Coordinates of C-alpha atoms and ligand atoms in Angstrom, one line a residue:
M1 CA 96.9 104.5 107.8
T2 CA 94.2 104.6 110.4
G3 CA 91.0 102.5 110.2
K4 CA 89.0 105.6 109.4
T5 CA 91.1 106.4 106.3
H6 CA 90.9 102.8 105.2
I7 CA 87.1 102.7 105.5
M8 CA 86.9 105.9 103.4
G9 CA 89.4 104.5 100.9
G10 CA 87.1 101.5 100.4
I11 CA 84.0 103.6 100.1
A12 CA 85.6 106.1 97.7
S13 CA 87.0 103.4 95.3
C14 CA 83.9 101.3 95.4
S15 CA 81.5 104.3 94.8
A16 CA 83.6 105.3 91.8
I17 CA 83.7 101.7 90.4
A18 CA 80.0 101.2 91.1
Y19 CA 79.3 104.4 89.2
Y20 CA 81.4 103.5 86.1
Y21 CA 80.6 99.8 85.9
G22 CA 77.0 99.6 87.1
F23 CA 77.4 97.6 90.3
D24 CA 74.9 98.0 93.2
P25 CA 76.3 101.0 94.9
V26 CA 75.0 100.3 98.4
L27 CA 76.1 96.7 98.5
M28 CA 79.4 97.5 96.8
T29 CA 80.4 100.4 99.1
A30 CA 79.3 98.5 102.3
S31 CA 81.5 95.5 101.2
G32 CA 84.3 97.9 100.3
A33 CA 84.3 99.4 103.7
I34 CA 84.5 96.0 105.3
G35 CA 87.1 94.7 102.8
A36 CA 89.2 97.8 103.5
L37 CA 89.6 96.6 107.1
I38 CA 90.4 93.0 106.4
P39 CA 94.2 93.2 105.8
D40 CA 94.7 94.7 109.2
I41 CA 93.6 91.4 110.8
C42 CA 97.4 91.1 111.3
H43 CA 97.2 93.9 113.9
T44 CA 95.5 93.1 117.2
K45 CA 94.8 96.8 118.0
S46 CA 93.1 97.5 114.6
K47 CA 89.3 97.7 114.3
I48 CA 89.0 94.2 112.8
G49 CA 91.6 92.9 115.2
R50 CA 89.5 94.0 118.1
T51 CA 86.4 92.5 116.5
L52 CA 88.0 89.1 115.9
P53 CA 90.8 89.0 118.6
L54 CA 91.5 85.3 118.4
L55 CA 92.0 85.2 114.6
S56 CA 94.0 88.4 114.8
K57 CA 96.3 87.0 117.5
V58 CA 97.0 83.9 115.4
V59 CA 97.7 85.9 112.2
S60 CA 99.9 88.5 113.9
T61 CA 101.9 85.8 115.7
V62 CA 102.4 83.7 112.6
F63 CA 103.0 86.4 110.0
G64 CA 103.7 89.7 111.8
H65 CA 102.2 93.1 110.8
R66 CA 101.8 94.1 107.2
T67 CA 103.3 91.0 105.6
F68 CA 101.1 88.2 104.3
T69 CA 97.7 90.0 104.7
H70 CA 99.2 93.0 102.7
S71 CA 100.4 90.9 99.8
L72 CA 99.3 89.8 96.3
L73 CA 99.3 86.2 97.6
F74 CA 96.6 87.2 100.2
M75 CA 94.6 89.0 97.5
L76 CA 94.7 85.9 95.3
I77 CA 93.6 83.7 98.1
M78 CA 90.8 86.1 99.0
F79 CA 89.8 86.3 95.4
L80 CA 89.4 82.5 95.1
I81 CA 87.4 82.4 98.4
T82 CA 85.0 85.3 97.5
A83 CA 84.6 83.9 93.9
A84 CA 83.7 80.5 95.3
Y85 CA 81.5 81.5 98.2
I86 CA 79.9 84.9 97.5
P87 CA 77.5 84.7 94.5
N88 CA 76.7 88.4 94.6
K89 CA 79.2 90.2 92.2
S90 CA 78.7 93.7 93.9
I91 CA 79.6 92.2 97.3
S92 CA 82.6 90.0 96.1
A93 CA 84.0 92.8 93.9
G94 CA 83.4 95.4 96.7
L95 CA 85.4 93.2 99.2
M96 CA 88.3 92.8 96.7
I97 CA 88.3 96.6 95.8
G98 CA 88.3 97.5 99.5
M99 CA 91.3 95.2 100.2
A100 CA 93.2 96.6 97.2
S101 CA 92.5 100.2 98.4
H102 CA 94.0 99.2 101.8
L103 CA 97.2 97.9 100.2
V104 CA 97.5 101.1 98.1
L105 CA 97.0 103.4 101.1
D106 CA 99.5 101.4 103.3
A107 CA 102.0 101.4 100.5
W108 CA 101.8 105.2 100.8
T109 CA 103.1 105.2 104.4
V110 CA 106.7 105.3 105.8
N111 CA 106.9 101.5 106.3
G112 CA 105.3 100.5 103.0
I113 CA 104.0 96.9 102.6
K114 CA 105.5 93.5 101.7
L115 CA 103.5 93.2 98.5
L116 CA 105.4 90.1 97.3
F117 CA 105.4 88.3 100.6
P118 CA 107.1 85.8 101.4
S119 CA 109.7 88.0 99.7
A120 CA 110.9 90.6 102.2
I121 CA 111.0 93.4 99.6
R122 CA 109.0 96.5 100.9
F123 CA 107.0 98.6 98.5
R124 CA 106.4 102.2 99.1
L125 CA 104.8 104.9 97.0
P126 CA 106.5 108.3 96.5
L127 CA 105.4 111.2 98.7
Y128 CA 104.7 108.7 101.5
M129 CA 103.4 109.8 104.9
R130 CA 103.2 108.9 108.5
T131 CA 100.1 107.2 109.9
G132 CA 97.9 109.7 111.8
S133 CA 99.8 112.7 110.3
F134 CA 98.3 115.9 108.8
S135 CA 99.0 114.5 105.4
E136 CA 96.8 111.5 106.2
Q137 CA 94.1 113.9 107.3
L138 CA 94.3 115.6 103.8
V139 CA 94.1 112.1 102.2
L140 CA 91.0 111.3 104.3
A141 CA 89.4 114.6 103.3
G142 CA 90.2 114.0 99.6
L143 CA 88.7 110.5 99.8
T144 CA 85.6 111.9 101.5
I145 CA 85.1 114.4 98.7
V146 CA 85.5 111.7 96.1
S147 CA 82.9 109.5 97.9
C148 CA 80.4 112.4 98.2
Y149 CA 80.9 113.2 94.5
Y150 CA 80.2 109.7 93.3
F151 CA 77.3 109.2 95.8
Y152 CA 75.7 112.3 94.4
E153 CA 76.2 111.2 90.9
L154 CA 74.9 107.7 91.7
F155 CA 71.7 108.9 93.5
H156 CA 70.6 112.3 92.5
G157 CA 69.3 111.0 89.2
R158 CA 67.2 108.4 91.0
I159 CA 65.8 110.8 93.6
S160 CA 64.7 113.6 91.3
Ligands
ZN201 ZN1 97.2 97.8 106.9

């Protein structure tokens, strides 16, 4: 999936979880948008890869694309790091949700992801699609609608 779809995936999932579980919606969705880009550090041409080129080069050379950073092992390591160093629950949970949304969206593409890395087994969801395809545009539109819905629900009560 493209960076745009990943950002919207992080925002949509975080706005829904902030709504249902009472997290700070602004902190959580902002962290979710950042978290949703983190797994693609393995790709030097991705948004985060271009922001942190050196780290991206190292990760992509050592692991390749969509392997370690798209696995449960990576999620576990990131969970331990965020739990230890980020005291704000809305931020740490937002980062984790954003990363999880990235894995789900990439599992929905033709190549799938190596969720159980270092095992080489690829996971792919049914009705998978090509990155940048019309189907992805529909997913992006759907995620945008979900985000708007929850943002409206989160804020309209406070504004009026
Ligand atoms: Zn990815």
